[in-house]
mmCIF file of C-alpha atoms in Angstrom:
data_model
loop_
_atom_site.group_PDB
_atom_site.id
_atom_site.type_symbol
_atom_site.label_atom_id
_atom_site.label_comp_id
_atom_site.label_asym_id
_atom_site.label_seq_id
_atom_site.Cartn_x
_atom_site.Cartn_y
_atom_site.Cartn_z
ATOM 1 C CA LEU A 1034 142.971 47.489 38.953
ATOM 2 C CA ILE A 1035 141.223 47.612 35.210
ATOM 3 C CA GLY A 1036 139.888 51.067 34.266
ATOM 4 C CA THR A 1037 137.572 52.352 31.289
ATOM 5 C CA ASP A 1038 138.565 54.590 28.388
ATOM 6 C CA GLY A 1039 138.859 58.274 30.088
ATOM 7 C CA VAL A 1040 140.147 56.829 33.175
ATOM 8 C CA LEU A 1041 142.279 59.501 34.547
ATOM 9 C CA LEU A 1042 144.881 59.172 37.718
ATOM 10 C CA ARG A 1043 146.562 62.346 38.642
ATOM 11 C CA GLN A 1044 148.638 63.016 41.925
ATOM 12 C CA ASP A 1045 149.340 66.921 43.318
ATOM 13 C CA GLY A 1046 151.486 65.507 46.084
ATOM 14 C CA ALA A 1047 154.909 64.684 46.202
ATOM 15 C CA GLY A 1048 155.389 60.577 45.524
ATOM 16 C CA PRO A 1049 154.516 58.336 42.671
ATOM 17 C CA ILE A 1050 151.101 57.946 41.358
ATOM 18 C CA LEU A 1051 150.334 54.852 41.974
ATOM 19 C CA THR A 1052 152.494 52.772 43.936
ATOM 20 C CA ILE A 1053 152.741 48.846 44.119
ATOM 21 C CA THR A 1054 155.063 47.112 46.771
ATOM 22 C CA GLU A 1055 155.050 43.444 48.226
ATOM 23 C CA SER A 1056 152.139 42.719 46.128
ATOM 24 C CA ASP A 1057 150.895 40.303 42.958
ATOM 25 C CA CYS A 1058 148.245 41.802 40.861
ATOM 26 C CA GLN A 1059 146.897 43.472 38.076
ATOM 27 C CA LEU A 1060 146.965 47.166 36.785
ATOM 28 C CA SER A 1061 144.922 47.684 33.420
ATOM 29 C CA LYS A 1062 143.800 50.248 31.210
ATOM 30 C CA ILE A 1063 144.742 53.707 33.458
ATOM 31 C CA SER A 1064 146.077 56.486 32.051
ATOM 32 C CA PHE A 1065 148.510 58.746 34.102
ATOM 33 C CA SER A 1066 149.202 62.520 34.329
ATOM 34 C CA SER A 1067 152.179 63.917 36.207
ATOM 35 C CA THR A 1068 151.630 67.317 37.599
ATOM 36 C CA ARG A 1069 154.537 67.353 39.425
ATOM 37 C CA GLU A 1070 158.563 67.322 38.422
ATOM 38 C CA ARG A 1071 160.672 64.220 39.462
ATOM 39 C CA GLN A 1072 157.132 62.519 39.876
ATOM 40 C CA ILE A 1073 157.088 58.498 38.703
ATOM 41 C CA CYS A 1074 153.554 57.021 37.149
ATOM 42 C CA VAL A 1075 153.952 53.650 38.593
ATOM 43 C CA GLN A 1076 156.161 52.097 40.930
ATOM 44 C CA ILE A 1077 156.662 48.271 41.367
ATOM 45 C CA THR A 1078 158.738 47.493 44.429
ATOM 46 C CA ASP A 1079 159.498 44.428 46.127
ATOM 47 C CA SER A 1080 156.837 42.082 44.563
ATOM 48 C CA LYS A 1081 156.250 39.346 42.085
ATOM 49 C CA GLN A 1082 154.043 38.218 39.229
ATOM 50 C CA VAL A 1083 152.458 41.949 38.567
ATOM 51 C CA LEU A 1084 151.028 42.913 34.908
ATOM 52 C CA VAL A 1085 150.754 46.590 33.343
ATOM 53 C CA SER A 1086 149.115 46.519 30.124
ATOM 54 C CA GLU A 1087 147.135 49.006 27.980
ATOM 55 C CA CYS A 1088 148.547 52.345 30.433
ATOM 56 C CA GLN A 1089 149.534 55.450 29.314
ATOM 57 C CA CYS A 1090 151.862 57.036 31.203
ATOM 58 C CA ASP A 1091 152.868 60.786 31.178
ATOM 59 C CA GLY A 1092 155.406 61.157 33.031
ATOM 60 C CA GLY A 1093 157.006 64.011 35.222
ATOM 61 C CA GLY A 1094 160.491 64.119 33.663
ATOM 62 C CA VAL A 1095 163.741 63.264 35.177
ATOM 63 C CA PRO A 1096 165.175 61.987 37.356
ATOM 64 C CA HIS A 1097 162.259 59.203 37.372
ATOM 65 C CA SER A 1098 160.818 56.845 34.883
ATOM 66 C CA ALA A 1099 157.136 56.540 34.016
ATOM 67 C CA ILE A 1100 157.137 53.251 34.969
ATOM 68 C CA PHE A 1101 159.601 51.876 37.647
ATOM 69 C CA VAL A 1102 160.355 48.561 38.748
ATOM 70 C CA GLU A 1103 162.537 47.581 41.248
ATOM 71 C CA ARG A 1104 163.956 44.688 43.360
ATOM 72 C CA SER A 1105 160.719 42.480 41.731
ATOM 73 C CA GLN A 1106 160.637 39.816 39.971
ATOM 74 C CA GLN A 1107 158.248 37.739 37.066
ATOM 75 C CA ILE A 1108 156.665 41.299 35.841
ATOM 76 C CA THR A 1109 154.875 41.905 32.873
ATOM 77 C CA ILE A 1110 154.471 45.136 30.889
ATOM 78 C CA ARG A 1111 152.702 44.979 27.782
ATOM 79 C CA SER A 1112 151.345 47.841 25.394
ATOM 80 C CA CYS A 1113 151.193 50.953 27.036
ATOM 81 C CA THR A 1114 152.399 54.341 26.453
ATOM 82 C CA ALA A 1115 155.504 55.777 28.420
ATOM 83 C CA THR A 1116 157.236 59.484 27.545
ATOM 84 C CA GLY A 1117 158.101 62.791 29.093
ATOM 85 C CA SER A 1118 160.117 60.950 31.679
ATOM 86 C CA SER A 1119 163.985 60.369 32.154
ATOM 87 C CA ASN A 1120 163.657 56.327 31.286
ATOM 88 C CA GLY A 1121 160.405 55.358 29.840
ATOM 89 C CA ILE A 1122 160.357 51.911 31.702
ATOM 90 C CA ALA A 1123 163.236 51.076 33.558
ATOM 91 C CA LEU A 1124 163.683 47.797 35.535
ATOM 92 C CA VAL A 1125 166.256 48.096 38.588
ATOM 93 C CA SER A 1126 167.603 44.910 39.883
ATOM 94 C CA SER A 1127 164.779 42.725 38.637
ATOM 95 C CA HIS A 1128 163.462 39.978 36.719
ATOM 96 C CA GLY A 1129 160.562 40.872 33.992
ATOM 97 C CA GLU A 1130 158.745 40.905 30.047
ATOM 98 C CA VAL A 1131 158.759 44.081 28.443
ATOM 99 C CA ILE A 1132 156.213 43.462 25.030
ATOM 100 C CA GLY A 1133 154.905 45.416 22.854
ATOM 101 C CA ASN A 1134 155.129 49.229 24.336
ATOM 102 C CA ARG A 1135 155.530 52.859 22.908
ATOM 103 C CA CYS A 1136 158.065 54.574 24.518
ATOM 104 C CA HIS A 1137 159.384 58.560 23.055
ATOM 105 C CA ASP A 1138 160.547 61.289 23.771
ATOM 106 C CA ASN A 1139 162.240 60.301 27.168
ATOM 107 C CA ALA A 1140 165.210 62.114 28.298
ATOM 108 C CA GLN A 1141 167.597 58.547 29.247
ATOM 109 C CA GLY A 1142 166.352 55.434 27.343
ATOM 110 C CA GLY A 1143 162.900 54.601 26.143
ATOM 111 C CA ILE A 1144 163.289 51.536 28.162
ATOM 112 C CA LEU A 1145 165.842 50.247 30.741
ATOM 113 C CA PHE A 1146 167.666 47.411 32.206
ATOM 114 C CA ALA A 1147 169.860 47.591 34.852
ATOM 115 C CA SER A 1148 171.449 44.442 36.770
ATOM 116 C CA SER A 1149 168.493 43.045 35.558
ATOM 117 C CA THR A 1150 167.181 40.012 33.654
ATOM 118 C CA GLY A 1151 164.084 39.151 31.189
ATOM 119 C CA ARG A 1152 162.935 39.805 27.794
ATOM 120 C CA ALA A 1153 161.901 42.911 25.651
ATOM 121 C CA GLU A 1154 159.755 42.512 22.713
ATOM 122 C CA ALA A 1155 158.506 44.405 19.964
ATOM 123 C CA ASN A 1156 159.080 47.765 21.201
ATOM 124 C CA GLU A 1157 158.848 50.797 19.876
ATOM 125 C CA CYS A 1158 161.354 53.807 21.143
ATOM 126 C CA TRP A 1159 161.568 56.742 19.147
ATOM 127 C CA GLY A 1160 162.406 60.689 20.589
ATOM 128 C CA ASN A 1161 164.823 59.369 23.390
ATOM 129 C CA ALA A 1162 168.232 59.842 24.285
ATOM 130 C CA LEU A 1163 168.549 55.826 23.448
ATOM 131 C CA GLY A 1164 165.855 53.633 22.418
ATOM 132 C CA ILE A 1165 166.885 50.735 24.834
ATOM 133 C CA ALA A 1166 169.547 50.524 27.321
ATOM 134 C CA ILE A 1167 171.087 46.966 28.702
ATOM 135 C CA GLN A 1168 173.541 47.575 31.326
ATOM 136 C CA CYS A 1169 174.705 46.865 34.762
ATOM 137 C CA ASP A 1170 173.631 49.173 37.973
ATOM 138 C CA SER A 1171 176.275 52.044 37.742
ATOM 139 C CA ARG A 1172 176.819 51.278 41.367
ATOM 140 C CA THR A 1173 177.580 47.394 41.146
ATOM 141 C CA PRO A 1174 179.449 47.176 37.813
ATOM 142 C CA GLU A 1175 180.078 43.179 38.931
ATOM 143 C CA HIS A 1176 175.833 42.907 38.472
ATOM 144 C CA PRO A 1177 175.424 43.010 34.441
ATOM 145 C CA SER A 1178 172.028 42.710 32.474
ATOM 146 C CA ASP A 1179 171.378 39.704 31.142
ATOM 147 C CA VAL A 1180 168.565 40.704 28.328
ATOM 148 C CA THR A 1181 167.455 38.854 25.123
ATOM 149 C CA LEU A 1182 165.562 41.789 22.446
ATOM 150 C CA VAL A 1183 163.111 40.521 19.973
ATOM 151 C CA GLY A 1184 161.581 42.470 17.005
ATOM 152 C CA ASN A 1185 161.955 45.935 18.875
ATOM 153 C CA HIS A 1186 161.875 49.359 16.388
ATOM 154 C CA CYS A 1187 164.591 51.646 17.370
ATOM 155 C CA GLN A 1188 164.241 54.828 15.292
ATOM 156 C CA ASP A 1189 165.513 58.610 15.674
ATOM 157 C CA ASN A 1190 166.813 58.437 19.065
ATOM 158 C CA ASP A 1191 169.222 61.158 19.734
ATOM 159 C CA GLY A 1192 172.174 58.621 20.546
ATOM 160 C CA ALA A 1193 172.478 54.747 19.520
ATOM 161 C CA GLY A 1194 169.257 52.485 19.218
ATOM 162 C CA ILE A 1195 170.583 49.583 21.470
ATOM 163 C CA VAL A 1196 173.074 49.494 23.838
ATOM 164 C CA PHE A 1197 174.572 46.537 25.716
ATOM 165 C CA SER A 1198 177.015 47.788 28.707
ATOM 166 C CA ALA A 1199 178.795 45.787 30.350
ATOM 167 C CA SER A 1200 176.340 43.478 30.300
ATOM 168 C CA THR A 1201 175.110 39.477 28.339
ATOM 169 C CA GLY A 1202 172.353 38.669 26.355
ATOM 170 C CA GLN A 1203 170.756 38.536 22.502
ATOM 171 C CA ALA A 1204 168.964 40.847 19.688
ATOM 172 C CA ASP A 1205 167.374 39.166 17.478
ATOM 173 C CA GLN A 1206 165.426 40.881 14.694
ATOM 174 C CA ASN A 1207 165.462 44.131 16.024
ATOM 175 C CA GLU A 1208 165.674 47.276 13.388
ATOM 176 C CA CYS A 1209 167.388 50.424 14.091
ATOM 177 C CA TRP A 1210 167.981 53.473 12.197
ATOM 178 C CA GLY A 1211 167.395 57.340 12.192
ATOM 179 C CA ASN A 1212 169.641 57.707 15.294
ATOM 180 C CA GLN A 1213 172.269 60.187 15.513
ATOM 181 C CA GLY A 1214 174.862 57.772 17.033
ATOM 182 C CA ASN A 1215 175.351 53.968 16.428
ATOM 183 C CA GLY A 1216 172.287 51.350 15.534
ATOM 184 C CA ILE A 1217 173.494 48.672 18.019
ATOM 185 C CA LEU A 1218 176.113 49.421 20.622
ATOM 186 C CA ILE A 1219 178.249 46.667 22.622
ATOM 187 C CA ARG A 1220 180.700 48.173 24.775
ATOM 188 C CA CYS A 1221 182.182 47.694 28.245
ATOM 189 C CA PHE A 1222 181.493 49.718 31.916
ATOM 190 C CA PRO A 1223 182.789 53.406 30.988
ATOM 191 C CA GLU A 1224 184.690 53.541 33.422
ATOM 192 C CA SER A 1225 186.240 49.665 33.823
ATOM 193 C CA PRO A 1226 186.961 48.221 30.404
ATOM 194 C CA GLY A 1227 188.144 44.763 32.284
ATOM 195 C CA HIS A 1228 184.052 44.861 32.461
ATOM 196 C CA PRO A 1229 182.969 43.606 28.676
ATOM 197 C CA SER A 1230 179.942 42.921 27.422
ATOM 198 C CA HIS A 1231 179.219 39.371 25.705
ATOM 199 C CA VAL A 1232 176.482 39.648 23.249
ATOM 200 C CA THR A 1233 174.840 37.538 19.612
ATOM 201 C CA LEU A 1234 173.187 39.809 17.160
ATOM 202 C CA GLN A 1235 171.341 37.592 14.931
ATOM 203 C CA SER A 1236 168.942 39.011 11.711
ATOM 204 C CA ASN A 1237 169.251 42.592 12.929
ATOM 205 C CA ARG A 1238 168.411 45.555 10.940
ATOM 206 C CA CYS A 1239 170.789 48.530 11.171
ATOM 207 C CA HIS A 1240 170.474 51.606 8.520
ATOM 208 C CA ALA A 1241 171.123 55.328 7.953
ATOM 209 C CA ASN A 1242 172.319 55.363 11.590
ATOM 210 C CA ALA A 1243 175.003 58.563 12.215
ATOM 211 C CA GLY A 1244 177.695 56.069 13.677
ATOM 212 C CA ALA A 1245 178.192 52.668 12.734
ATOM 213 C CA GLY A 1246 175.195 50.233 12.345
ATOM 214 C CA ILE A 1247 176.789 48.475 14.448
ATOM 215 C CA ARG A 1248 179.919 48.835 16.935
ATOM 216 C CA PHE A 1249 181.087 46.682 19.728
ATOM 217 C CA LEU A 1250 183.800 48.755 22.452
ATOM 218 C CA ALA A 1251 186.171 46.499 24.363
ATOM 219 C CA SER A 1252 183.387 43.712 24.134
ATOM 220 C CA THR A 1253 182.788 39.900 22.553
ATOM 221 C CA GLY A 1254 180.149 38.290 20.883
ATOM 222 C CA LEU A 1255 179.099 36.822 17.683
ATOM 223 C CA VAL A 1256 177.591 39.020 14.698
ATOM 224 C CA GLU A 1257 175.497 37.095 12.677
ATOM 225 C CA GLN A 1258 173.371 37.367 9.158
ATOM 226 C CA ASN A 1259 172.782 41.222 9.917
ATOM 227 C CA GLU A 1260 172.597 43.512 7.782
ATOM 228 C CA CYS A 1261 173.945 47.165 8.139
ATOM 229 C CA TRP A 1262 173.960 49.559 5.226
ATOM 230 C CA ASP A 1263 173.714 53.270 4.690
ATOM 231 C CA ASN A 1264 175.366 54.280 7.588
ATOM 232 C CA THR A 1265 177.541 57.162 8.167
ATOM 233 C CA GLU A 1266 180.681 55.094 9.726
ATOM 234 C CA GLU A 1267 181.076 51.229 9.088
ATOM 235 C CA GLY A 1268 178.445 48.982 8.120
ATOM 236 C CA ILE A 1269 179.948 46.745 10.958
ATOM 237 C CA ARG A 1270 182.953 48.197 13.807
ATOM 238 C CA VAL A 1271 185.018 46.121 16.044
ATOM 239 C CA HIS A 1272 187.088 48.539 18.201
ATOM 240 C CA CYS A 1273 188.841 48.269 21.637
ATOM 241 C CA ALA A 1274 188.203 50.631 24.314
ATOM 242 C CA PRO A 1275 188.703 53.823 23.723
ATOM 243 C CA GLU A 1276 192.468 55.204 24.542
ATOM 244 C CA LYS A 1277 192.984 52.023 25.595
ATOM 245 C CA PRO A 1278 194.324 49.734 22.786
ATOM 246 C CA ASP A 1279 195.379 46.400 25.855
ATOM 247 C CA TYR A 1280 191.321 45.869 25.707
ATOM 248 C CA PRO A 1281 190.774 44.540 22.679
ATOM 249 C CA SER A 1282 187.057 43.525 21.273
ATOM 250 C CA HIS A 1283 187.156 39.933 20.194
ATOM 251 C CA VAL A 1284 184.340 39.233 17.850
ATOM 252 C CA THR A 1285 183.430 36.846 15.226
ATOM 253 C CA ILE A 1286 181.121 38.892 12.221
ATOM 254 C CA ARG A 1287 179.364 35.691 10.299
ATOM 255 C CA GLY A 1288 177.469 35.808 7.314
ATOM 256 C CA ASN A 1289 176.209 39.697 7.080
ATOM 257 C CA ARG A 1290 175.563 42.018 4.491
ATOM 258 C CA CYS A 1291 177.073 45.624 4.488
ATOM 259 C CA HIS A 1292 176.497 48.186 2.044
ATOM 260 C CA GLU A 1293 177.261 51.651 1.134
ATOM 261 C CA ASN A 1294 178.814 52.475 4.830
ATOM 262 C CA ALA A 1295 181.639 54.915 4.912
ATOM 263 C CA THR A 1296 183.646 51.022 5.088
ATOM 264 C CA GLY A 1297 181.986 47.394 4.954
ATOM 265 C CA ILE A 1298 183.416 46.271 7.976
ATOM 266 C CA ILE A 1299 186.672 47.304 10.135
ATOM 267 C CA PHE A 1300 188.481 45.876 13.239
ATOM 268 C CA ILE A 1301 190.657 48.407 14.466
ATOM 269 C CA CYS A 1302 193.262 46.797 17.941
ATOM 270 C CA SER A 1303 191.144 43.967 18.175
ATOM 271 C CA THR A 1304 190.898 39.440 17.234
ATOM 272 C CA GLY A 1305 188.142 38.174 15.463
ATOM 273 C CA LEU A 1306 187.029 36.111 12.474
ATOM 274 C CA ALA A 1307 185.290 37.453 9.573
ATOM 275 C CA GLU A 1308 183.614 34.741 7.422
ATOM 276 C CA GLN A 1309 180.917 34.835 4.591
ATOM 277 C CA ASN A 1310 180.142 38.209 4.454
ATOM 278 C CA GLU A 1311 179.448 40.095 1.742
ATOM 279 C CA CYS A 1312 180.883 44.154 1.412
ATOM 280 C CA TRP A 1313 179.442 46.240 -1.336
ATOM 281 C CA SER A 1314 179.528 50.085 -2.743
ATOM 282 C CA ASN A 1315 180.831 51.543 0.766
ATOM 283 C CA LYS A 1316 183.009 54.661 0.334
ATOM 284 C CA HIS A 1317 186.078 53.026 1.432
ATOM 285 C CA ALA A 1318 187.309 49.619 1.838
ATOM 286 C CA GLY A 1319 185.344 46.219 1.952
ATOM 287 C CA ILE A 1320 186.549 44.961 4.890
ATOM 288 C CA ARG A 1321 189.704 46.540 6.546
ATOM 289 C CA VAL A 1322 191.821 44.736 9.330
ATOM 290 C CA GLN A 1323 194.382 47.681 11.240
ATOM 291 C CA SER A 1324 195.837 49.454 14.345
ATOM 292 C CA VAL A 1325 196.135 52.808 15.212
ATOM 293 C CA PRO A 1326 198.916 55.213 15.420
ATOM 294 C CA GLU A 1327 199.140 55.631 18.574
ATOM 295 C CA ALA A 1328 198.489 51.488 19.151
ATOM 296 C CA LEU A 1329 201.007 50.093 17.359
ATOM 297 C CA ALA A 1330 202.279 47.505 19.748
ATOM 298 C CA HIS A 1331 198.235 46.090 20.365
ATOM 299 C CA PRO A 1332 198.148 45.024 16.103
ATOM 300 C CA SER A 1333 194.866 43.457 15.374
ATOM 301 C CA HIS A 1334 194.641 39.743 14.915
ATOM 302 C CA VAL A 1335 192.303 38.066 12.376
ATOM 303 C CA THR A 1336 191.267 35.388 9.979
ATOM 304 C CA LEU A 1337 189.296 36.081 7.147
ATOM 305 C CA ARG A 1338 187.551 33.349 5.013
ATOM 306 C CA GLY A 1339 184.998 32.882 2.298
ATOM 307 C CA ASN A 1340 184.421 36.906 2.353
ATOM 308 C CA ARG A 1341 182.807 38.979 -0.939
ATOM 309 C CA CYS A 1342 184.201 42.240 -1.571
ATOM 310 C CA HIS A 1343 183.500 43.848 -4.671
ATOM 311 C CA ALA A 1344 182.083 47.723 -6.103
ATOM 312 C CA ASN A 1345 183.858 48.989 -2.977
ATOM 313 C CA ALA A 1346 185.036 52.523 -4.106
ATOM 314 C CA GLY A 1347 188.347 51.503 -1.760
ATOM 315 C CA ARG A 1348 190.114 48.540 -1.922
ATOM 316 C CA GLY A 1349 188.003 45.237 -1.662
ATOM 317 C CA ILE A 1350 190.300 44.080 1.502
ATOM 318 C CA ILE A 1351 193.148 46.065 3.764
ATOM 319 C CA PHE A 1352 195.806 44.975 6.318
ATOM 320 C CA SER A 1353 197.168 48.232 8.262
ATOM 321 C CA ALA A 1354 199.910 47.570 11.005
ATOM 322 C CA SER A 1355 198.439 44.109 11.892
ATOM 323 C CA THR A 1356 198.485 40.473 11.233
ATOM 324 C CA GLY A 1357 195.986 37.611 10.218
ATOM 325 C CA ARG A 1358 195.456 35.322 7.388
ATOM 326 C CA ALA A 1359 193.142 35.551 4.494
ATOM 327 C CA GLU A 1360 191.787 32.464 2.822
ATOM 328 C CA GLN A 1361 188.980 32.292 0.089
ATOM 329 C CA ASN A 1362 188.408 35.214 -0.275
ATOM 330 C CA GLU A 1363 186.357 37.073 -3.522
ATOM 331 C CA CYS A 1364 187.213 40.630 -4.589
ATOM 332 C CA TRP A 1365 186.198 42.357 -7.385
ATOM 333 C CA GLY A 1366 185.090 45.859 -8.987
ATOM 334 C CA ASN A 1367 186.784 47.755 -6.239
ATOM 335 C CA GLN A 1368 189.876 50.169 -6.847
ATOM 336 C CA ALA A 1369 191.895 47.160 -5.651
ATOM 337 C CA ASN A 1370 190.938 43.652 -5.838
ATOM 338 C CA GLU A 1371 194.458 42.081 -4.517
ATOM 339 C CA ILE A 1372 194.468 42.000 -0.481
ATOM 340 C CA SER A 1373 196.253 45.236 0.659
ATOM 341 C CA THR A 1374 199.134 45.711 3.393
ATOM 342 C CA ALA A 1375 200.507 48.158 4.809
ATOM 343 C CA GLY A 1376 202.377 48.833 7.407
ATOM 344 C CA GLY A 1377 204.143 46.427 8.483
ATOM 345 C CA SER A 1378 201.183 44.076 8.483
ATOM 346 C CA GLU A 1379 201.851 39.905 8.326
ATOM 347 C CA VAL A 1380 199.487 38.085 6.900
ATOM 348 C CA ILE A 1381 199.185 34.816 4.531
ATOM 349 C CA VAL A 1382 197.116 34.687 2.194
ATOM 350 C CA TYR A 1383 195.886 31.627 0.576
ATOM 351 C CA ASP A 1384 193.495 30.542 -2.222
ATOM 352 C CA HIS A 1385 192.132 34.598 -3.084
ATOM 353 C CA ARG A 1386 189.828 35.461 -6.046
ATOM 354 C CA THR A 1387 189.793 38.365 -8.194
ATOM 355 C CA SER A 1388 186.500 37.791 -9.803
ATOM 356 C CA PRO A 1389 182.890 36.182 -8.294
ATOM 357 C CA SER A 1390 182.793 32.355 -8.416
#
């Protein structure tokens, strides 16, 4: 079904404007406009090899999505605009590729993968509650999503730019800015911290967000070669589950650049490795490893290796009520350049330098 300029489909009755079921087909260059609340523009169920491209979908508000895919495989949604719905584009228990779309002003997510697999690339998501959400279906937290995100722009959303919840995947070369939450949030299932996310983040840019640039909650992963700056909270924050410090995060943070944030990198009641990162011109410490007063029985345990912390308004590196190892780090031009320890921290320090090499 291929339209021409000016083709508009509307549905005055109940139900989706267009339904594709148990089919393979192509849908292109058609505009959909909902005239009813709770109306889906395009619904795809139990189908395989469907392409939706260059369509304009102006949805009917919550709780439905403008483009909704369920129990379907090899679905491609390309170069569409989806707005005015619960989610702009939603895949549930499906596999698909979401490429080059514009999803804005939706009440929940611009793009949602729920217990689904696939790839989202070169999309732009703004003005939504969340930019891109990768999560399990809330009814089945044991079935995570597994999604790769590449080159998406998520800006000016009410919450986070990108969220992985109890899911797995990779996020490369995305840019998240101006969001009212975190730039990228990697978290456990909210009701069950025993279902963590495991995500690799590489070469993303997170800036001017109201939360942290990148934040982990009770999850695991690799954070490599990202740049985080001008965020209200930390550049990179690694934290245990909220109010449950016996569910820590475990993260490797390597080769990142964190500047002009509250703190460059922080571990809270968590474990991991931070190496070869550069943290400068932050309002507090360059790198901080800590517990919290209500969870002193759960200290952080972190190795810091080969990091460069300079021109921070606070200390270069500080351990508070935590344990670990600091080796071959360089701190200069900070409020204090020696490794600082507080709250009974036990830290092995080796070859620390207070001037740049």
